Coordinates of C-alpha atoms in Angstrom, one line a residue:
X1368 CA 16.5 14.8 -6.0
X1369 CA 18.6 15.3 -3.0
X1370 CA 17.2 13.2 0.4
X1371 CA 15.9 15.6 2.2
X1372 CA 14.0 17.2 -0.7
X1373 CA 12.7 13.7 -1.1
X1374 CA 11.6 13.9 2.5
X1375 CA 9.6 17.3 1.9
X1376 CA 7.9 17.1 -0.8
X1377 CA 6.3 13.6 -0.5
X1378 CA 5.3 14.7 3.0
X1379 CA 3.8 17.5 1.5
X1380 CA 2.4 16.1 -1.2
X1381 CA 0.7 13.2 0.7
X1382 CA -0.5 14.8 3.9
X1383 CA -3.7 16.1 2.7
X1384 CA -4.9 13.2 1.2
X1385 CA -3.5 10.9 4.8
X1386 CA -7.2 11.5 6.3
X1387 CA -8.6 10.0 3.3
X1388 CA -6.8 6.7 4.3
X1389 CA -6.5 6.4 8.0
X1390 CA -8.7 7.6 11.0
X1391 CA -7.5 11.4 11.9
X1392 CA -8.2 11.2 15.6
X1393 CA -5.6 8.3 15.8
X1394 CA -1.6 9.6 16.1
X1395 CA 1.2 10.1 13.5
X1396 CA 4.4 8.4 13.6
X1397 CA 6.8 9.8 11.0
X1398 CA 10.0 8.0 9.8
X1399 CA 12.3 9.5 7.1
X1400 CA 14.6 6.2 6.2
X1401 CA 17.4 6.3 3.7
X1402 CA 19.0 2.8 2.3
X1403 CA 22.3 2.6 1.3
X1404 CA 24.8 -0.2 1.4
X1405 CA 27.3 -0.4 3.8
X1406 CA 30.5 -2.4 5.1
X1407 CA 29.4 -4.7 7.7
X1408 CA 31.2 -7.5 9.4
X1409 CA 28.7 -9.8 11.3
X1410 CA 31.4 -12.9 11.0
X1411 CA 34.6 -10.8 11.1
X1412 CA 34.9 -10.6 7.1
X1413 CA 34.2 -7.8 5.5
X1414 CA 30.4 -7.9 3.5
X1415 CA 28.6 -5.4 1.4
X1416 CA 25.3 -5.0 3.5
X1417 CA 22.5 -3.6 3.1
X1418 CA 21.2 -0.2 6.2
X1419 CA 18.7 1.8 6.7
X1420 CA 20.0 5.4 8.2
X1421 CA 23.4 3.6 8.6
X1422 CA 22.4 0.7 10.6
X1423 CA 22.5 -2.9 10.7
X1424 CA 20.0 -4.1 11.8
X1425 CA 17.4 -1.2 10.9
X1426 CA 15.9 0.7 13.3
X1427 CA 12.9 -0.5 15.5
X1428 CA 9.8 1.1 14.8
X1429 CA 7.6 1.7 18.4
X1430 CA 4.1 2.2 17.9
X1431 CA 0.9 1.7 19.8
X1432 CA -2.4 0.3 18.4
X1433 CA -4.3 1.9 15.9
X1434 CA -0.8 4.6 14.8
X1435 CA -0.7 5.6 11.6
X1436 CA 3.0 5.0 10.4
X1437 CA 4.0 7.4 7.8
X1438 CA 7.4 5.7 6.4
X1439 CA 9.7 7.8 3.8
X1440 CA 11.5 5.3 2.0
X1441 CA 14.6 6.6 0.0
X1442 CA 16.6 4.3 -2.1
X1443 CA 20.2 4.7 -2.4
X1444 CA 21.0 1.2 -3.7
X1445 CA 22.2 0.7 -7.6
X1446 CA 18.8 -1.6 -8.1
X1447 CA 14.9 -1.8 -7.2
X1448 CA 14.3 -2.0 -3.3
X1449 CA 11.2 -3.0 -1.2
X1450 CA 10.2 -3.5 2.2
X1451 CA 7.6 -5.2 3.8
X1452 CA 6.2 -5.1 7.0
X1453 CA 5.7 -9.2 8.7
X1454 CA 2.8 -9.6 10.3
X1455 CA 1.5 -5.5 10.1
X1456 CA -2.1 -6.9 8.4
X1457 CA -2.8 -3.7 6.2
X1458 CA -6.5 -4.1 6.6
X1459 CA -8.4 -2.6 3.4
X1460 CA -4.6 -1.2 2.2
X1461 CA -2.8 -4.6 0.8
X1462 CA -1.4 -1.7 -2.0
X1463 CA 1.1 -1.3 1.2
X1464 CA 2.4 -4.5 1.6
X1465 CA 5.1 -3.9 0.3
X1466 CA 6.3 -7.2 -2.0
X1467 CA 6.2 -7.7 -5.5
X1468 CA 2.9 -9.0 -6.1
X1469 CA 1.0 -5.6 -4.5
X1470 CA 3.8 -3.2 -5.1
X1471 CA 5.7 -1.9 -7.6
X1472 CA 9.6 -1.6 -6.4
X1473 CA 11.2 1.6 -5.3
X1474 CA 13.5 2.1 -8.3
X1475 CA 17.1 3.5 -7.1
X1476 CA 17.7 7.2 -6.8
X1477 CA 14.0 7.5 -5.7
X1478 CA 11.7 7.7 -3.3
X1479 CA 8.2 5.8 -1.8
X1480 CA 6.3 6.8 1.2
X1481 CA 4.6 3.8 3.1
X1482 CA 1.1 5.3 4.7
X1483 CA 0.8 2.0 7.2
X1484 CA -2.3 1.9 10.2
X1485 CA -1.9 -0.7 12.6
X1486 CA -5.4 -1.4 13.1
X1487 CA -6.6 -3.3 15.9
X1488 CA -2.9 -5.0 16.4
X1489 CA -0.4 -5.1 19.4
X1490 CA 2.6 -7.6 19.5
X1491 CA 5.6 -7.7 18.0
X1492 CA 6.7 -8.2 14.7
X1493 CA 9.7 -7.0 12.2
X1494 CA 10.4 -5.9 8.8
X1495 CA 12.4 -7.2 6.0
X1496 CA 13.0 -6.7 2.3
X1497 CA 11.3 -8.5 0.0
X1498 CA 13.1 -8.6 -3.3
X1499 CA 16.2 -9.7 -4.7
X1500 CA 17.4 -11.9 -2.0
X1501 CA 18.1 -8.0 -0.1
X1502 CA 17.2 -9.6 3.0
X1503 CA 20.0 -11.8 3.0
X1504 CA 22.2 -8.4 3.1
X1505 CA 20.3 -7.1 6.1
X1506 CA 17.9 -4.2 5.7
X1507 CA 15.5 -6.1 8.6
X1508 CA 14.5 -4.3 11.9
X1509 CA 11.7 -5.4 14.6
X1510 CA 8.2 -3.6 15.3
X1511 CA 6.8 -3.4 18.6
X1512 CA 3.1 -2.3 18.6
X1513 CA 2.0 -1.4 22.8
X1514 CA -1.4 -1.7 23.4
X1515 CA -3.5 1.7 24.1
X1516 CA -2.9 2.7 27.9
X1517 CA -6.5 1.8 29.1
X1518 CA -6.4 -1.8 27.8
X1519 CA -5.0 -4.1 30.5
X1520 CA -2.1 -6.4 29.6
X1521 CA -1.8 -9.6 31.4
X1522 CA 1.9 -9.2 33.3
X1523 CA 3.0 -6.2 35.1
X1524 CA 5.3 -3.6 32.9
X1525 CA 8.5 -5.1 32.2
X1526 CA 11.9 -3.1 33.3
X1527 CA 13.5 -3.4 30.0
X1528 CA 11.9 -4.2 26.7
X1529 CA 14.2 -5.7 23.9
X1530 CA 14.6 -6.6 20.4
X1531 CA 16.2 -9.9 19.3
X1532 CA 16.3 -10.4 16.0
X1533 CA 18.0 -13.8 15.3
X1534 CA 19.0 -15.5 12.0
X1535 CA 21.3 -17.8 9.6
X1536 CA 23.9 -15.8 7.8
X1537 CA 26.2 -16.5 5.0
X1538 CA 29.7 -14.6 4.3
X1539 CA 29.1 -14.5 0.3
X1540 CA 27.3 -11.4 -0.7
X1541 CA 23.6 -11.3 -1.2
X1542 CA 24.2 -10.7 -5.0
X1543 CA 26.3 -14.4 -5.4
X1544 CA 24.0 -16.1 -3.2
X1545 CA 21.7 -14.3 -5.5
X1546 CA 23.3 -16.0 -8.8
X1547 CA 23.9 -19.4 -7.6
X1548 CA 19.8 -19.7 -6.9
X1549 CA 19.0 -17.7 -10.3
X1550 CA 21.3 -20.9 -11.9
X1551 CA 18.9 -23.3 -10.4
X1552 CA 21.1 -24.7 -7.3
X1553 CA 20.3 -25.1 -3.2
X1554 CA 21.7 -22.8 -0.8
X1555 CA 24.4 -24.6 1.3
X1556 CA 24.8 -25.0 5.0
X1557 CA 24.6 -21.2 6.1
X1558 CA 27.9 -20.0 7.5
X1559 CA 26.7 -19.0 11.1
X1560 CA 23.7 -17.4 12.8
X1561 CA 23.1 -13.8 14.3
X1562 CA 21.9 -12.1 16.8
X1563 CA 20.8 -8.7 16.1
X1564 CA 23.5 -8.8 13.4
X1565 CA 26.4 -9.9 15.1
X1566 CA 28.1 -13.4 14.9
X1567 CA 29.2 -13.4 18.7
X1568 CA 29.1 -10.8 21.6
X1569 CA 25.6 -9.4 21.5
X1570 CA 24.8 -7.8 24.8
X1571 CA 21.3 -7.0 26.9
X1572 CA 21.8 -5.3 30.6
X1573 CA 19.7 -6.4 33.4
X1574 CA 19.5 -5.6 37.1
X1575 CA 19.0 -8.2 39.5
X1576 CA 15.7 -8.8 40.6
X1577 CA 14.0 -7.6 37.2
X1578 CA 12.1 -8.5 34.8
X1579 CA 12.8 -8.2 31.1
X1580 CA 10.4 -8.5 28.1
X1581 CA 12.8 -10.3 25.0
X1582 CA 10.9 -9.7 21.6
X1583 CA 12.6 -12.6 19.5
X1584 CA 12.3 -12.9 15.8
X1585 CA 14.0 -15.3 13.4
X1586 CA 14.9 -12.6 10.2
X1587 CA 16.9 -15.4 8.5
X1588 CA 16.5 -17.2 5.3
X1589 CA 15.7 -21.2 5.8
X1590 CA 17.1 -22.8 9.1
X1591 CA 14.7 -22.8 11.9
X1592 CA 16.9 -21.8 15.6
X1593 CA 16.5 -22.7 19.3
X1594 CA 16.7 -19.8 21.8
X1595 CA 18.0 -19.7 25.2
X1596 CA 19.7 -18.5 28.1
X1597 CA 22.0 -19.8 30.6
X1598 CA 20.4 -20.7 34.2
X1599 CA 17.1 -18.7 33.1
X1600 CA 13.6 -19.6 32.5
X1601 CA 11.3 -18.1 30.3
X1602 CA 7.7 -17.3 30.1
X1603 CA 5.8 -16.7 26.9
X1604 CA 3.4 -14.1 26.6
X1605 CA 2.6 -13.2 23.1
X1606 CA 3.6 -14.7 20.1
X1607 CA 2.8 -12.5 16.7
X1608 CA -0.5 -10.1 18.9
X1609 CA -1.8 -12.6 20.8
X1610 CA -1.7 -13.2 24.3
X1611 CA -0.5 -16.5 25.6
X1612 CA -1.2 -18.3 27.9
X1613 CA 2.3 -17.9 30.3
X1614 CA 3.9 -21.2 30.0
X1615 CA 7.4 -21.3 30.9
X1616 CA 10.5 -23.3 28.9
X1617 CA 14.0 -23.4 28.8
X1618 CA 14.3 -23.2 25.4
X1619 CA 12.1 -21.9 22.7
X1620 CA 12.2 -22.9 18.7
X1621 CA 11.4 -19.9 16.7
X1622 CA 11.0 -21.0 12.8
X1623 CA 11.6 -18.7 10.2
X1624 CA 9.6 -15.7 10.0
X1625 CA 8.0 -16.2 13.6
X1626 CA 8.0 -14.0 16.5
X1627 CA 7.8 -14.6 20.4
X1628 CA 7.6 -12.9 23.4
X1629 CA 9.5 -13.7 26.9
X1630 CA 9.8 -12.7 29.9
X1631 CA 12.9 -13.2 31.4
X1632 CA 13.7 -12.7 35.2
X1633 CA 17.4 -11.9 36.5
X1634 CA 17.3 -13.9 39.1
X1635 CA 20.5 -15.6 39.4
X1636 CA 23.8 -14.7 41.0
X1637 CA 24.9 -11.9 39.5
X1638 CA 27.5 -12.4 36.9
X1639 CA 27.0 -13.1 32.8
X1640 CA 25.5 -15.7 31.1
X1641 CA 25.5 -16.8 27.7
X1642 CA 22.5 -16.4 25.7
X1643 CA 22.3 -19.5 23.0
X1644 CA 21.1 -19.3 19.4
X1645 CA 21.6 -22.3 17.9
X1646 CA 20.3 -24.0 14.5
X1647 CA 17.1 -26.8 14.4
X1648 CA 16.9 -30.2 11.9
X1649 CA 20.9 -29.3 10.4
X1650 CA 23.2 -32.1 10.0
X1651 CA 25.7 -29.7 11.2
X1652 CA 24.4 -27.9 14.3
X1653 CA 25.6 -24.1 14.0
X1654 CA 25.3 -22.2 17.1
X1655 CA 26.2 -18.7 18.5
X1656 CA 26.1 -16.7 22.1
X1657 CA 26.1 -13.3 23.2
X1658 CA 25.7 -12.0 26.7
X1659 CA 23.1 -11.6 29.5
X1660 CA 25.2 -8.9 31.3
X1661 CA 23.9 -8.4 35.3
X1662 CA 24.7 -4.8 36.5
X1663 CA 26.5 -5.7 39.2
X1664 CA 28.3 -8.7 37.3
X1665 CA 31.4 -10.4 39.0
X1666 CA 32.9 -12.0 36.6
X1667 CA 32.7 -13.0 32.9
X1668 CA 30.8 -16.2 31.2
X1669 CA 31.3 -19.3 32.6
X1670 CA 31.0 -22.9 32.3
X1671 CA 29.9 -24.8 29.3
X1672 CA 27.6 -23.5 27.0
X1673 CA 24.1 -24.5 27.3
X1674 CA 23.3 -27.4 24.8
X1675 CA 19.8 -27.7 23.3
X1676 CA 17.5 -29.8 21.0
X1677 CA 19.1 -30.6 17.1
X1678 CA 17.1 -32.9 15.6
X1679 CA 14.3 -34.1 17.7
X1680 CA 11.4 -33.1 15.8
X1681 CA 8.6 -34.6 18.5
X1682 CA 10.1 -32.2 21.1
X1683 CA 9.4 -29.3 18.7
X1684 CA 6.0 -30.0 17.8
X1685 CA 5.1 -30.9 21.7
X1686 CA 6.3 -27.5 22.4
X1687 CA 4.3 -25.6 19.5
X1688 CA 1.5 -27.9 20.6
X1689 CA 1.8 -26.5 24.1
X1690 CA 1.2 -22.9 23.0
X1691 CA -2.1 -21.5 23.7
X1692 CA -4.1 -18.3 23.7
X1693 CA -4.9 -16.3 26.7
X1694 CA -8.4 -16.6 26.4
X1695 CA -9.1 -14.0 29.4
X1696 CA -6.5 -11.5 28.4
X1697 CA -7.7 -8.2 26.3
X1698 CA -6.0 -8.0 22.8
X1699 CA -5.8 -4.8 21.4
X1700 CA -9.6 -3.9 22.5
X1701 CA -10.7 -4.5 25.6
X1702 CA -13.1 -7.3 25.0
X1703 CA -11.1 -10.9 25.7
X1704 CA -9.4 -12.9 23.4
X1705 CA -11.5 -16.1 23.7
X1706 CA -14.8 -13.9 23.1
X1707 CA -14.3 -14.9 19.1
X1708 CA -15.4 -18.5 19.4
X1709 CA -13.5 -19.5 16.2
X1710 CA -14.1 -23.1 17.3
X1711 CA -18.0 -23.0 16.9
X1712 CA -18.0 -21.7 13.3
X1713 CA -18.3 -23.7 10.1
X1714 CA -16.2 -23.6 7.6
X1715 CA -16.9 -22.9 4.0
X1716 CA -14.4 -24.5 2.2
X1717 CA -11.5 -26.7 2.9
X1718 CA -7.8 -26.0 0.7
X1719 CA -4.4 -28.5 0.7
X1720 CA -1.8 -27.0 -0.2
X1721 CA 0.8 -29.8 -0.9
X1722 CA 4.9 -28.6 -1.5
X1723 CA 7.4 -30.3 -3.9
X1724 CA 10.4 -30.2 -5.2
X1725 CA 12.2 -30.9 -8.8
X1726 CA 13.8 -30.0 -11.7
X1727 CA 12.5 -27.8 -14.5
X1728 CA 14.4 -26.8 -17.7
X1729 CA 17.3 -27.8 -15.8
X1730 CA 16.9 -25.6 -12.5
X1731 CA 16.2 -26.4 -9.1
X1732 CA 12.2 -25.8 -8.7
X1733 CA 9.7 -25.4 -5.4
X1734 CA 5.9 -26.0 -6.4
X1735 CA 2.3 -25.6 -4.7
X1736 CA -0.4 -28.6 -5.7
X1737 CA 2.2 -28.9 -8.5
X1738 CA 2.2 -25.3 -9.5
X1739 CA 5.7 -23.3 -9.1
X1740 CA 5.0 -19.7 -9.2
X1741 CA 6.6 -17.6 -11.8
X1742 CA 6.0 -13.5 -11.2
X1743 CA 4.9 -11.5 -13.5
X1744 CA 6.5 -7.8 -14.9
X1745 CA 3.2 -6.1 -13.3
X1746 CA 2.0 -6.4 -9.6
X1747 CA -1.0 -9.0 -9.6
X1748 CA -2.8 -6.1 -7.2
X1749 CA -2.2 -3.9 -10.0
X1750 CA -3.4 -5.5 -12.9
X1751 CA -6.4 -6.6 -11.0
X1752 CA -6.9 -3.0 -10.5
X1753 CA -6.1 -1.9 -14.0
X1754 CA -7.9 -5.2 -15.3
X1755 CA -4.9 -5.2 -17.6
X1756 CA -5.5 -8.8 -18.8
X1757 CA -2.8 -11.8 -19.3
X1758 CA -0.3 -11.4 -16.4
X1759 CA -2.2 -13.9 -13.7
X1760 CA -4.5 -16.5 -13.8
X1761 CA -7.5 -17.1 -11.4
X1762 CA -7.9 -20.9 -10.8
X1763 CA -5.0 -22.6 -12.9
X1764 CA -4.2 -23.6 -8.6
X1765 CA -6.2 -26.6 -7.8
X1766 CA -7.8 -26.6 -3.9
X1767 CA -5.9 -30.1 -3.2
X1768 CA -2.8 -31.9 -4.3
X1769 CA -3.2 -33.0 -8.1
X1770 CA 0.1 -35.5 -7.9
X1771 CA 1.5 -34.2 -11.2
X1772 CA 4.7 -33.1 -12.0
X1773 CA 5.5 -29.5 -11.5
X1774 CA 4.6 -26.6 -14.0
X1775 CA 5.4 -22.8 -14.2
X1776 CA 2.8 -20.2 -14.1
X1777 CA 1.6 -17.3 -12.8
X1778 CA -1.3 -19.0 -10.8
X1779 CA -4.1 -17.5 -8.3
X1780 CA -6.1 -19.2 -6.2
X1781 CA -9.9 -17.4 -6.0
X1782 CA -11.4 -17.0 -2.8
X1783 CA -14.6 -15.4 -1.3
X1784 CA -14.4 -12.4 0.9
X1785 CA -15.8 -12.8 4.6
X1786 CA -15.4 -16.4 4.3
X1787 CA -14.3 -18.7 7.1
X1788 CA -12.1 -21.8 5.7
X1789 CA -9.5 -24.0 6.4
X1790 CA -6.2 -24.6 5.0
X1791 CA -3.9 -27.7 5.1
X1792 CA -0.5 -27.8 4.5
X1793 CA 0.7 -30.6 3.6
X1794 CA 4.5 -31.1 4.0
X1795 CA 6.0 -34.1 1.9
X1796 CA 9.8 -33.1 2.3
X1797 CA 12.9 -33.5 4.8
X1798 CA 12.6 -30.3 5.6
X1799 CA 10.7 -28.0 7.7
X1800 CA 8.6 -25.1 6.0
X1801 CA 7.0 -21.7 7.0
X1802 CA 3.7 -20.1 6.0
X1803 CA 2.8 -16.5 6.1
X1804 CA -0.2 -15.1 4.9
X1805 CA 0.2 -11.0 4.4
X1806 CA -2.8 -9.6 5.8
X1807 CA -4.0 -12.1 8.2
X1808 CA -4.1 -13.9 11.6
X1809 CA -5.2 -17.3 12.0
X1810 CA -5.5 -20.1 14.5
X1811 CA -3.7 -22.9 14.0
X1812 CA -6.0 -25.8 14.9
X1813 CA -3.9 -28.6 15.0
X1814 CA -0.4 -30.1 13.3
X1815 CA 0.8 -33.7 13.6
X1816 CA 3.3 -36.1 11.6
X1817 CA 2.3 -38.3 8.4
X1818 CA -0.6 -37.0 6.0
X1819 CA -3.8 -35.0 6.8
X1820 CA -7.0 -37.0 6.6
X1821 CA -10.5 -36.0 7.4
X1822 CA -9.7 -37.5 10.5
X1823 CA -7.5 -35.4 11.6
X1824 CA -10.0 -33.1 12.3
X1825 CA -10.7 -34.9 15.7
X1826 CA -7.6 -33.7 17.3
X1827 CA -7.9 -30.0 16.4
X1828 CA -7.9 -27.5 19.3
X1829 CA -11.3 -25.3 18.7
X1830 CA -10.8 -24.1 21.8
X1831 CA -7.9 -22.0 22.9
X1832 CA -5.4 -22.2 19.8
X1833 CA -3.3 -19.7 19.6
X1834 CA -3.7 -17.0 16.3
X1835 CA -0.4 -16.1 14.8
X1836 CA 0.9 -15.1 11.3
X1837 CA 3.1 -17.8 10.1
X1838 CA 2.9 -21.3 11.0
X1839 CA 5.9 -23.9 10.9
X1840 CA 5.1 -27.4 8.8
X1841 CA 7.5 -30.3 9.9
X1842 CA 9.5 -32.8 7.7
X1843 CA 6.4 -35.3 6.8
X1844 CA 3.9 -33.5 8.6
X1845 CA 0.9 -31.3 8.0
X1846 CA -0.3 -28.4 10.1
X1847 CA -4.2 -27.0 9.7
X1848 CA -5.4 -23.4 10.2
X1849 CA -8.6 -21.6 10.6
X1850 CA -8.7 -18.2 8.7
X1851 CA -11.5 -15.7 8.4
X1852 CA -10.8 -14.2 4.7
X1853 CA -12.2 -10.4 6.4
X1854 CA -8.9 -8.6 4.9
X1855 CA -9.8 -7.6 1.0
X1856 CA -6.6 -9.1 -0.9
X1857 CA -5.7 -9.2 -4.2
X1858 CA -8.2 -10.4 -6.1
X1859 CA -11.4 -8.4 -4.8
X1860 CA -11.5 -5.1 -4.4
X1861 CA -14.9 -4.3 -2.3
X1862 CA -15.0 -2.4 0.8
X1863 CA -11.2 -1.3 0.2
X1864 CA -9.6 1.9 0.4
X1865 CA -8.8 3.5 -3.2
X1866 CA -5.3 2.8 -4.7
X1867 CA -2.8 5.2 -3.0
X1868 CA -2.3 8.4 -4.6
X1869 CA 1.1 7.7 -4.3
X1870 CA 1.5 4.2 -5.6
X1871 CA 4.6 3.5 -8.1
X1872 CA 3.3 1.7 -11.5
X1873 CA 5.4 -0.4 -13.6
X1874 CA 4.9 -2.8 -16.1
X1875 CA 1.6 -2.8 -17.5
X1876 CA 0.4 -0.5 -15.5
X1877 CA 2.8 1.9 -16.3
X1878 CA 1.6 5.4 -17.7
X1879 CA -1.8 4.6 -16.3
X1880 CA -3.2 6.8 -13.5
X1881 CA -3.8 6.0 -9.7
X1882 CA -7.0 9.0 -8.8
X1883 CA -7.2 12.2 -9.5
X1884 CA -4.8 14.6 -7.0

């Protein structure tokens, strides 16, 4: 079916039944996005990447709380395609999420329209694809989410609003690097890092005197980077929808899959200045600069470049320590932040999750409480919603670390909806990890060096933690959350909107039927 048919008929064919998902008073945002693949050169070699509409990076999506996204999603690629949307929380829709264990892919030569609502959100977040190592072929773009017009934000408007998306890059096409993890061998030292896809010369305008609001996301694949700008201060202000409080730093580390916000004045002489991405915990330190450009520039970069933290792993957590909620501010309602007293609420249950690392049948392996997930031919969301039985199992995950050698499976770990519990993960390798949990925000209590104890409980901030969606682990460390399990997942299915008319089956569930049209 030609693209623009594409575009027409599931328009058509899904309007009517939109109002059955989302609230009608709220607006519509409509994209129409075609993916194809595309020579890029973010290093100076040529690549095969991966665009959306014919650029690399995607395009941003703008929104404002409580839009309802209508995404087209046409895939010109020669294999199945997904995205999913980091940090957008779904809320009663985790069929939209948009990775492999809710969603069935996009299968080339076809089409999928994404019916997204960002609910109660503001901040800023990005998008990525989600299967077949795509992401390390590009296919990523930001999303900024403004709050509604009569909710007060805590710093004036900015003059300029901007989307960095930084991130490690290799020069081998996705499909080798691809290979050499399917044969059951690391990644090496990434080749260099980008920012908003190119290897050196990236460019943001400013006038003197002005603010500007930096949205910074790391869209790369392991290495955790260090932001900054020559002769400039900034001052965070939200990280992943929550207000901080405005603390100001010189530099900023921004793990993998996280997303801050800065506000950045141009107060210096006016000329250009580098701006400094450059890789965290590498034996090699990579690094890369593009440009804050003043209006009224007289003269080109100068100087040396800025250097910045490589190793030091107590600087890094101090710094994430040091980031706290604005407990005053509004979110995306007008109530306060702090009015959720997280901190005065008992948890229900308490979960370690402990990573490793090892061989199995000869292959490189990563595992949970000893468990390394294997997926399955049908969406777990799926086949809980078919109850087609055999392709996951509930509880074969244990709550804490067993200490066993690593297994395969397709493992679930139960939960109970509404509950309030806290998580612990436990990091007992040299390198440093990321967390996400699709569908949620949480507060990260607390994170320190060595293993979790009970005791650790004592130095937890119930106060004024800041709530983000993913949360860095250090080498040898642990870092705890807090999370209210109010966003119906995968394996419960009250008080959730009905399967999409729309939704793509495969495996199992293929030939089955989603609700009556």
């Amino acid at each position: 079916m030609p693209l623009n048919l594409a575009v027409a008929a599931s328009i058509c064919s899904l309007f009517c039944s939109l109002f059955a998902i989302v609230n009608a008073e709220d607006p519509y945002r409509f994209f129409n996005w075609n993916v194809t693949y595309g020579d890029i050169y973010p290093l100076g070699a040529r690549q095969r990447g991966i665009l959306i509409n014919g650029q690399f990076p995607g395009p941003d999506i703008h929104s404002v709380t409580n839009d309802n996204l209508i995404i087209n999603v046409f895939n010109s690629l020669d294999e199945p395609f997904l995205l999913s949307w980091n940090g957008i929380q779904n809320r009663r829709n985790s069929f939209e999420d948009g990775v492999y264990g809710t969603t069935c892919p996009i299968p080339p030569g076809k089409n999928f329209t994404y019916i997204l609502q960002v609910k109660d959100q503001i901040g800023s977040f990005y998008y990525f694809p989600s299967l077949a190592f795509h992401k390390a072929a590009g296919g990523f773009g930001g999303i900024r989410i403004l709050s509604r017009p009569r909710i007060p934000v805590p710093f004036p408007d900015p003059a300029g609003d901007y989307t960095v998306l930084i991130g490690d890059w290799y020069k081998s096409n996705h499909t080798d690097l691809r290979a050499h993890l399917d044969k059951g061998k690391k990644l090496p030292l990434p080749d260099g890092i980008l920012i908003n896809g190119r290897g050196s010369g990236a460019a943001f305008n400013v006038e003197q005197g002005k603010t500007y609001r930096l949205r910074i996301s790391n869209v790369g694949l392991q290495n955790s980077l260090n932001f900054r700008i020559q002769n400039h201060k900034m001052k965070l202000v939200e990280v992943e929808g929550t207000h901080t409080l405005q603390t100001t730093y010189s530099s900023l580390d921004v793990h993998v899959g996280q997303s801050y916000s800065v506000l950045v004045t141009a107060d210096q002489p006016a000329r250009d200045y580098y701006i400094v991405v450059s890789s965290r915990f590498t034996s090699t330190v990579l690094t890369t600069t593009g440009i804050l450009h003043y209006s009224n520039s007289a003269g080109p970069v100068s100087g040396p470049i800025p250097g910045g933290p490589t190793v030091q792993i107590d600087w890094s957590l101090n710094q994430a320590r040091s980031i706290r909620s604005n407990l005053t501010a509004s979110g995306p309602r007008p109530n306060p932040q702090g009015s959720y007293h997280y901190g005065l609420i008992n948890t229900t249950r308490t979960i370690r999750l402990s990573s490793s690392a090892g061989q199995v049948n000869g292959k490189q392996r990563y595992a949970i409480n000893s468990v390394s997930f294997i997926p399955a031919d049908t969406p777990l969301k799926l086949a809980d919603y078919f109850k087609i039985g055999g392709v996951f199992h509930v509880g074969s995950i244990s709550n804490n670390p067993t200490g066993g050698g690593i297994y395969l499976d397709t493992a679930v770990m139960g939960a109970d909806y509404r509950a309030f519990i806290e998580i612990v993960f436990q990091n007992d390798e040299d390198i440093i990890q990321s967390y996400h949990l699709n569908g949620y925000q949480f507060w990260v209590v607390g994170m320190d060096g060595g293993q979790w104890t009970s005791a650790s409980r004592n130095q937890y901030n119930l106060r004024d933690a800041v709530a983000r969606v993913t949360v860095q682990v250090y080498p040898k460390s642990w870092s705890a959350i807090y999370i209210a399990l109010d966003n119906v997942a995968s394996t419960s299915l009250r008080d959730e909107y009905p399967i999409p008319k729309n939704a793509r089956l495969c495996g199992k569930a293929a030939g089955r039927h989603t609700r009556p049209l």
